[in-house]
PDB file of C-alpha atoms and ligand atoms in Angstrom:
ATOM      1  CA  MET A  18       6.601  25.211   4.150  1.00 92.00           C
ATOM      2  CA  ASN A  19       4.598  22.338   2.646  1.00 96.00           C
ATOM      3  CA  ILE A  20       3.599  19.038   4.219  1.00 97.00           C
ATOM      4  CA  ILE A  21       3.965  16.150   1.814  1.00 98.00           C
ATOM      5  CA  LEU A  22       2.072  12.907   2.417  1.00 98.00           C
ATOM      6  CA  THR A  23       3.483   9.714   0.959  1.00 98.00           C
ATOM      7  CA  GLY A  24       2.603   6.074   1.441  1.00 98.00           C
ATOM      8  CA  PHE A  25       1.314   2.958  -0.245  1.00 98.00           C
ATOM      9  CA  MET A  26      -2.021   2.977  -2.071  1.00 97.00           C
ATOM     10  CA  GLY A  27      -4.970   2.762   0.303  1.00 96.00           C
ATOM     11  CA  VAL A  28      -3.177   4.056   3.371  1.00 97.00           C
ATOM     12  CA  GLY A  29      -5.454   7.112   3.535  1.00 97.00           C
ATOM     13  CA  LYS A  30      -3.229   9.963   2.301  1.00 98.00           C
ATOM     14  CA  SER A  31      -6.010  11.981   0.668  1.00 97.00           C
ATOM     15  CA  THR A  32      -8.445  11.629   3.584  1.00 97.00           C
ATOM     16  CA  VAL A  33      -5.784  12.583   6.124  1.00 98.00           C
ATOM     17  CA  GLY A  34      -4.456  15.332   3.849  1.00 98.00           C
ATOM     18  CA  LYS A  35      -7.826  17.069   3.562  1.00 98.00           C
ATOM     19  CA  ILE A  36      -8.331  16.995   7.349  1.00 98.00           C
ATOM     20  CA  LEU A  37      -4.777  18.205   7.968  1.00 98.00           C
ATOM     21  CA  ALA A  38      -5.142  21.070   5.487  1.00 98.00           C
ATOM     22  CA  GLN A  39      -8.374  22.123   7.145  1.00 98.00           C
ATOM     23  CA  LYS A  40      -6.887  22.031  10.648  1.00 97.00           C
ATOM     24  CA  LEU A  41      -3.831  24.054   9.611  1.00 97.00           C
ATOM     25  CA  GLU A  42      -5.661  26.312   7.139  1.00 97.00           C
ATOM     26  CA  LEU A  43      -3.408  25.253   4.304  1.00 97.00           C
ATOM     27  CA  GLU A  44      -4.291  24.509   0.681  1.00 98.00           C
ATOM     28  CA  PHE A  45      -4.851  20.820  -0.137  1.00 98.00           C
ATOM     29  CA  VAL A  46      -3.315  19.447  -3.337  1.00 98.00           C
ATOM     30  CA  ASP A  47      -3.567  15.879  -4.661  1.00 98.00           C
ATOM     31  CA  THR A  48      -1.014  14.903  -7.324  1.00 98.00           C
ATOM     32  CA  ASP A  49      -3.250  12.315  -9.028  1.00 98.00           C
ATOM     33  CA  GLU A  50      -6.104  14.813  -9.268  1.00 98.00           C
ATOM     34  CA  LYS A  51      -3.748  17.371 -10.839  1.00 98.00           C
ATOM     35  CA  ILE A  52      -2.531  14.813 -13.392  1.00 98.00           C
ATOM     36  CA  GLU A  53      -6.112  13.839 -14.271  1.00 98.00           C
ATOM     37  CA  LYS A  54      -7.167  17.474 -14.726  1.00 98.00           C
ATOM     38  CA  LEU A  55      -4.104  18.406 -16.745  1.00 97.00           C
ATOM     39  CA  HIS A  56      -4.532  15.542 -19.197  1.00 97.00           C
ATOM     40  CA  ASN A  57      -8.298  15.340 -18.973  1.00 98.00           C
ATOM     41  CA  MET A  58      -8.064  11.574 -18.413  1.00 98.00           C
ATOM     42  CA  SER A  59      -8.480   9.285 -15.403  1.00 98.00           C
ATOM     43  CA  ILE A  60      -5.445   7.491 -13.935  1.00 98.00           C
ATOM     44  CA  PRO A  61      -6.570   4.084 -15.327  1.00 97.00           C
ATOM     45  CA  GLU A  62      -7.070   5.686 -18.768  1.00 98.00           C
ATOM     46  CA  ILE A  63      -3.551   7.155 -18.679  1.00 98.00           C
ATOM     47  CA  PHE A  64      -2.046   3.770 -17.740  1.00 97.00           C
ATOM     48  CA  ALA A  65      -4.094   1.969 -20.416  1.00 97.00           C
ATOM     49  CA  GLU A  66      -3.293   4.441 -23.183  1.00 97.00           C
ATOM     50  CA  PHE A  67       0.303   5.469 -22.423  1.00 97.00           C
ATOM     51  CA  GLY A  68       1.648   2.969 -19.857  1.00 97.00           C
ATOM     52  CA  GLU A  69       3.341   3.469 -16.493  1.00 97.00           C
ATOM     53  CA  GLU A  70       6.506   5.113 -17.835  1.00 97.00           C
ATOM     54  CA  LYS A  71       4.567   7.969 -19.415  1.00 98.00           C
ATOM     55  CA  PHE A  72       2.404   8.281 -16.287  1.00 98.00           C
ATOM     56  CA  ARG A  73       5.617   8.768 -14.269  1.00 98.00           C
ATOM     57  CA  GLU A  74       6.659  11.587 -16.632  1.00 98.00           C
ATOM     58  CA  PHE A  75       3.284  13.277 -16.135  1.00 98.00           C
ATOM     59  CA  GLU A  76       3.695  12.782 -12.394  1.00 98.00           C
ATOM     60  CA  THR A  77       7.147  14.398 -12.310  1.00 98.00           C
ATOM     61  CA  GLU A  78       5.863  17.426 -14.297  1.00 97.00           C
ATOM     62  CA  VAL A  79       3.128  17.914 -11.717  1.00 98.00           C
ATOM     63  CA  ILE A  80       5.490  17.414  -8.762  1.00 97.00           C
ATOM     64  CA  GLN A  81       7.963  19.920 -10.191  1.00 96.00           C
ATOM     65  CA  ASN A  82       5.187  22.422 -10.540  1.00 96.00           C
ATOM     66  CA  ILE A  83       3.496  22.021  -7.166  1.00 95.00           C
ATOM     67  CA  SER A  84       6.735  21.877  -5.211  1.00 93.00           C
ATOM     68  CA  GLN A  85       7.155  25.585  -6.033  1.00 93.00           C
ATOM     69  CA  LYS A  86       4.021  26.305  -4.025  1.00 94.00           C
ATOM     70  CA  ASP A  87       4.031  27.164  -0.341  1.00 94.00           C
ATOM     71  CA  ARG A  88       1.699  26.443   2.586  1.00 95.00           C
ATOM     72  CA  CYS A  89       0.168  23.349   1.027  1.00 97.00           C
ATOM     73  CA  VAL A  90      -0.615  19.839   2.153  1.00 98.00           C
ATOM     74  CA  ILE A  91       0.339  17.697  -0.830  1.00 98.00           C
ATOM     75  CA  SER A  92      -1.041  14.161  -1.052  1.00 98.00           C
ATOM     76  CA  CYS A  93       1.156  12.161  -3.439  1.00 98.00           C
ATOM     77  CA  GLY A  94       0.415   9.050  -5.485  1.00 98.00           C
ATOM     78  CA  GLY A  95       2.058   6.031  -3.846  1.00 98.00           C
ATOM     79  CA  GLY A  96       4.815   5.756  -6.466  1.00 98.00           C
ATOM     80  CA  VAL A  97       6.055   9.366  -6.320  1.00 98.00           C
ATOM     81  CA  VAL A  98       8.838   8.339  -3.905  1.00 97.00           C
ATOM     82  CA  LYS A  99      10.472   6.079  -6.533  1.00 96.00           C
ATOM     83  CA  SER A 100      11.994   9.059  -8.317  1.00 96.00           C
ATOM     84  CA  GLU A 101      14.915  10.839  -6.699  1.00 95.00           C
ATOM     85  CA  ALA A 102      14.115  13.919  -8.777  1.00 95.00           C
ATOM     86  CA  ASN A 103      10.559  14.003  -7.365  1.00 96.00           C
ATOM     87  CA  MET A 104      11.858  13.718  -3.820  1.00 96.00           C
ATOM     88  CA  ASN A 105      14.375  16.508  -4.345  1.00 95.00           C
ATOM     89  CA  PHE A 106      11.673  18.818  -5.702  1.00 95.00           C
ATOM     90  CA  LEU A 107       9.381  18.014  -2.781  1.00 95.00           C
ATOM     91  CA  LYS A 108      12.072  18.398  -0.118  1.00 93.00           C
ATOM     92  CA  TYR A 109      12.858  21.873  -1.431  1.00 88.00           C
ATOM     93  CA  ARG A 110      10.156  23.386   0.778  1.00 88.00           C
ATOM     94  CA  GLY A 111       8.525  20.394   2.364  1.00 93.00           C
ATOM     95  CA  LYS A 112       8.539  17.966   5.218  1.00 95.00           C
ATOM     96  CA  ILE A 113       7.965  14.483   3.884  1.00 97.00           C
ATOM     97  CA  VAL A 114       5.611  12.366   5.966  1.00 97.00           C
ATOM     98  CA  ASN A 115       5.158   8.654   5.307  1.00 98.00           C
ATOM     99  CA  LEU A 116       1.947   6.947   6.373  1.00 98.00           C
ATOM    100  CA  TYR A 117       2.096   3.168   6.689  1.00 98.00           C
ATOM    101  CA  ALA A 118      -0.207   0.419   7.882  1.00 97.00           C
ATOM    102  CA  SER A 119      -0.340  -3.350   8.258  1.00 97.00           C
ATOM    103  CA  THR A 120      -0.603  -5.441   5.109  1.00 95.00           C
ATOM    104  CA  ASP A 121      -4.100  -6.627   6.066  1.00 95.00           C
ATOM    105  CA  LYS A 122      -5.339  -3.099   6.601  1.00 95.00           C
ATOM    106  CA  ILE A 123      -3.951  -1.905   3.247  1.00 95.00           C
ATOM    107  CA  ILE A 124      -5.264  -4.868   1.302  1.00 93.00           C
ATOM    108  CA  GLY A 125      -8.620  -4.470   3.060  1.00 92.00           C
ATOM    109  CA  ASN A 126      -8.730  -0.809   2.015  1.00 92.00           C
ATOM    110  CA  ILE A 127      -7.707  -1.187  -1.624  1.00 91.00           C
ATOM    111  CA  GLY A 128      -9.380  -4.520  -2.361  1.00 82.00           C
ATOM    112  CA  ASN A 129      -9.358  -5.137  -6.074  1.00 83.00           C
ATOM    113  CA  ASP A 130      -9.684  -1.510  -7.117  1.00 88.00           C
ATOM    114  CA  ALA A 131     -10.109  -0.854 -10.845  1.00 89.00           C
ATOM    115  CA  ASN A 132      -9.019   2.749 -10.242  1.00 92.00           C
ATOM    116  CA  ARG A 133      -5.581   1.530  -9.202  1.00 94.00           C
ATOM    117  CA  PRO A 134      -4.088  -0.106 -12.300  1.00 94.00           C
ATOM    118  CA  LEU A 135      -0.915  -1.294 -10.541  1.00 95.00           C
ATOM    119  CA  ILE A 136      -2.822  -3.582  -8.180  1.00 94.00           C
ATOM    120  CA  PHE A 137      -6.018  -4.326 -10.113  1.00 92.00           C
ATOM    121  CA  GLY A 138      -6.331  -8.089 -10.639  1.00 91.00           C
ATOM    122  CA  LYS A 139      -3.163  -8.774  -8.621  1.00 92.00           C
ATOM    123  CA  SER A 140      -2.852 -11.477  -5.976  1.00 93.00           C
ATOM    124  CA  ARG A 141      -2.173 -10.783  -2.300  1.00 93.00           C
ATOM    125  CA  GLU A 142       1.419 -12.009  -2.815  1.00 95.00           C
ATOM    126  CA  GLU A 143       1.962  -9.636  -5.738  1.00 95.00           C
ATOM    127  CA  ILE A 144       0.640  -6.682  -3.721  1.00 95.00           C
ATOM    128  CA  ILE A 145       2.888  -7.611  -0.780  1.00 96.00           C
ATOM    129  CA  SER A 146       5.854  -7.813  -3.115  1.00 97.00           C
ATOM    130  CA  LEU A 147       5.114  -4.285  -4.424  1.00 96.00           C
ATOM    131  CA  MET A 148       4.775  -3.049  -0.823  1.00 96.00           C
ATOM    132  CA  ASN A 149       8.169  -4.564   0.001  1.00 96.00           C
ATOM    133  CA  GLU A 150       9.775  -2.964  -3.065  1.00 96.00           C
ATOM    134  CA  ARG A 151       8.477   0.446  -1.968  1.00 97.00           C
ATOM    135  CA  GLU A 152       9.678   0.147   1.634  1.00 96.00           C
ATOM    136  CA  ARG A 153      13.226   1.307   0.863  1.00 95.00           C
ATOM    137  CA  PHE A 154      11.839   4.580  -0.493  1.00 96.00           C
ATOM    138  CA  TYR A 155       9.317   5.182   2.286  1.00 96.00           C
ATOM    139  CA  LYS A 156      11.818   4.573   5.017  1.00 94.00           C
ATOM    140  CA  ASN A 157      13.820   7.655   3.980  1.00 90.00           C
ATOM    141  CA  CYS A 158      10.968  10.068   4.701  1.00 93.00           C
ATOM    142  CA  HIS A 159      11.387  12.692   7.446  1.00 91.00           C
ATOM    143  CA  ILE A 160       8.581  11.325   9.623  1.00 95.00           C
ATOM    144  CA  ARG A 161       6.833   7.928   9.612  1.00 97.00           C
ATOM    145  CA  ILE A 162       3.439   7.278  11.171  1.00 97.00           C
ATOM    146  CA  ASP A 163       1.786   3.904  11.674  1.00 97.00           C
ATOM    147  CA  VAL A 164      -1.872   4.528  10.849  1.00 98.00           C
ATOM    148  CA  THR A 165      -3.072   0.927  11.252  1.00 97.00           C
ATOM    149  CA  ASP A 166      -5.173   1.618  14.350  1.00 97.00           C
ATOM    150  CA  LEU A 167      -5.638   5.368  14.052  1.00 97.00           C
ATOM    151  CA  PRO A 168      -8.635   7.186  12.588  1.00 97.00           C
ATOM    152  CA  ALA A 169      -7.771   9.869  10.008  1.00 98.00           C
ATOM    153  CA  ASP A 170      -8.426  12.734  12.414  1.00 98.00           C
ATOM    154  CA  ALA A 171      -5.973  11.293  14.957  1.00 98.00           C
ATOM    155  CA  VAL A 172      -3.375  10.797  12.213  1.00 98.00           C
ATOM    156  CA  ALA A 173      -3.694  14.475  11.293  1.00 98.00           C
ATOM    157  CA  ASP A 174      -3.233  15.454  14.962  1.00 98.00           C
ATOM    158  CA  LYS A 175      -0.178  13.228  15.229  1.00 97.00           C
ATOM    159  CA  ILE A 176       1.408  14.857  12.173  1.00 98.00           C
ATOM    160  CA  ILE A 177       0.759  18.285  13.684  1.00 97.00           C
ATOM    161  CA  SER A 178       2.378  17.315  16.977  1.00 96.00           C
ATOM    162  CA  GLU A 179       5.382  15.708  15.248  1.00 95.00           C
ATOM    163  CA  LEU A 180       5.920  18.835  13.147  1.00 93.00           C
ATOM    164  CA  GLU A 181       5.390  21.252  16.005  1.00 88.00           C
ATOM    165  CA  GLY A 182       7.654  24.255  15.716  1.00 76.00           C
ATOM    166  CA  GLU A 183       8.310  23.675  12.006  1.00 79.00           C
ATOM    167  CA  ILE A 184       4.875  24.234  10.539  1.00 69.00           C
ATOM    168  CA  ASN A 185       4.986  28.026  10.326  1.00 62.00           C
ATOM    169  CA  ASP A 186       8.554  28.212   9.046  1.00 53.00           C
TER     170      ASP A 186
HETATM  171  C1  LIG B  28       0.335   4.543  -7.703  1.00 78.16           C
HETATM  172  C2  LIG B  28      -0.551   5.041  -6.761  1.00 78.16           C
HETATM  173  C3  LIG B  28      -1.788   5.725  -7.131  1.00 78.16           C
HETATM  174  C4  LIG B  28      -1.638   6.388  -8.504  1.00 78.16           C
HETATM  175  C5  LIG B  28      -1.202   5.394  -9.529  1.00 78.16           C
HETATM  176  C6  LIG B  28       0.140   4.728  -9.167  1.00 78.16           C
HETATM  177  C7  LIG B  28       1.567   3.840  -7.231  1.00 78.16           C
HETATM  178  O1  LIG B  28      -2.106   6.722  -6.162  1.00 78.16           O
HETATM  179  O2  LIG B  28      -0.711   7.447  -8.454  1.00 78.16           O
HETATM  180  O3  LIG B  28      -2.215   4.436  -9.658  1.00 78.16           O
HETATM  181  O4  LIG B  28       2.489   3.659  -8.045  1.00 78.16           O
HETATM  182  O5  LIG B  28       1.642   3.463  -6.030  1.00 78.16           O
HETATM  183  P1  LIG B  28      -2.683   6.384  -4.679  1.00 78.16           P
HETATM  184  O6  LIG B  28      -1.497   6.031  -3.831  1.00 78.16           O
HETATM  185  O7  LIG B  28      -3.315   7.662  -4.251  1.00 78.16           O
HETATM  186  O8  LIG B  28      -3.656   5.269  -4.824  1.00 78.16           O
END
């Protein structure tokens, strides 16, 4: 089985994912890192050169590939959930966990991050509107965890306790 971490940018998926993988002795995989390595470009470079649509194609290729793996913690880019095909690949052998936090916490974490082309230079209202658009996808995940007041280590423990009995399947 795999554990798939989803959630809006800045919610802490990669930090939690690394801790979780360590605790469970699973491999850690980050979809954005895979895309960057495969195309030898950073995420902002891919968006600038090819646009979001092409980035989503690259993302689906990577998701299709890593969803064949087993015993991994997979940290997904925030937009992976938008594609039904991605979700079907990931559900094949995975439990989908959604991490969410208050708007203030997320905006505080991501700030005006040049490494995140979808929010760079955007107003608070525009970021909130993107968060609202994503909600309908996140709410379909198997497990949802509010991480607003939890340190990453406690989030990892909470995921382990919520998935108890399923992790070694
Ligand atoms: C995106 C989230 C980013 C990255 C890309 C698009 C999104 O990943 O995949 O910039 O659409 O929400 P993080 O969620 O790891 O920042």
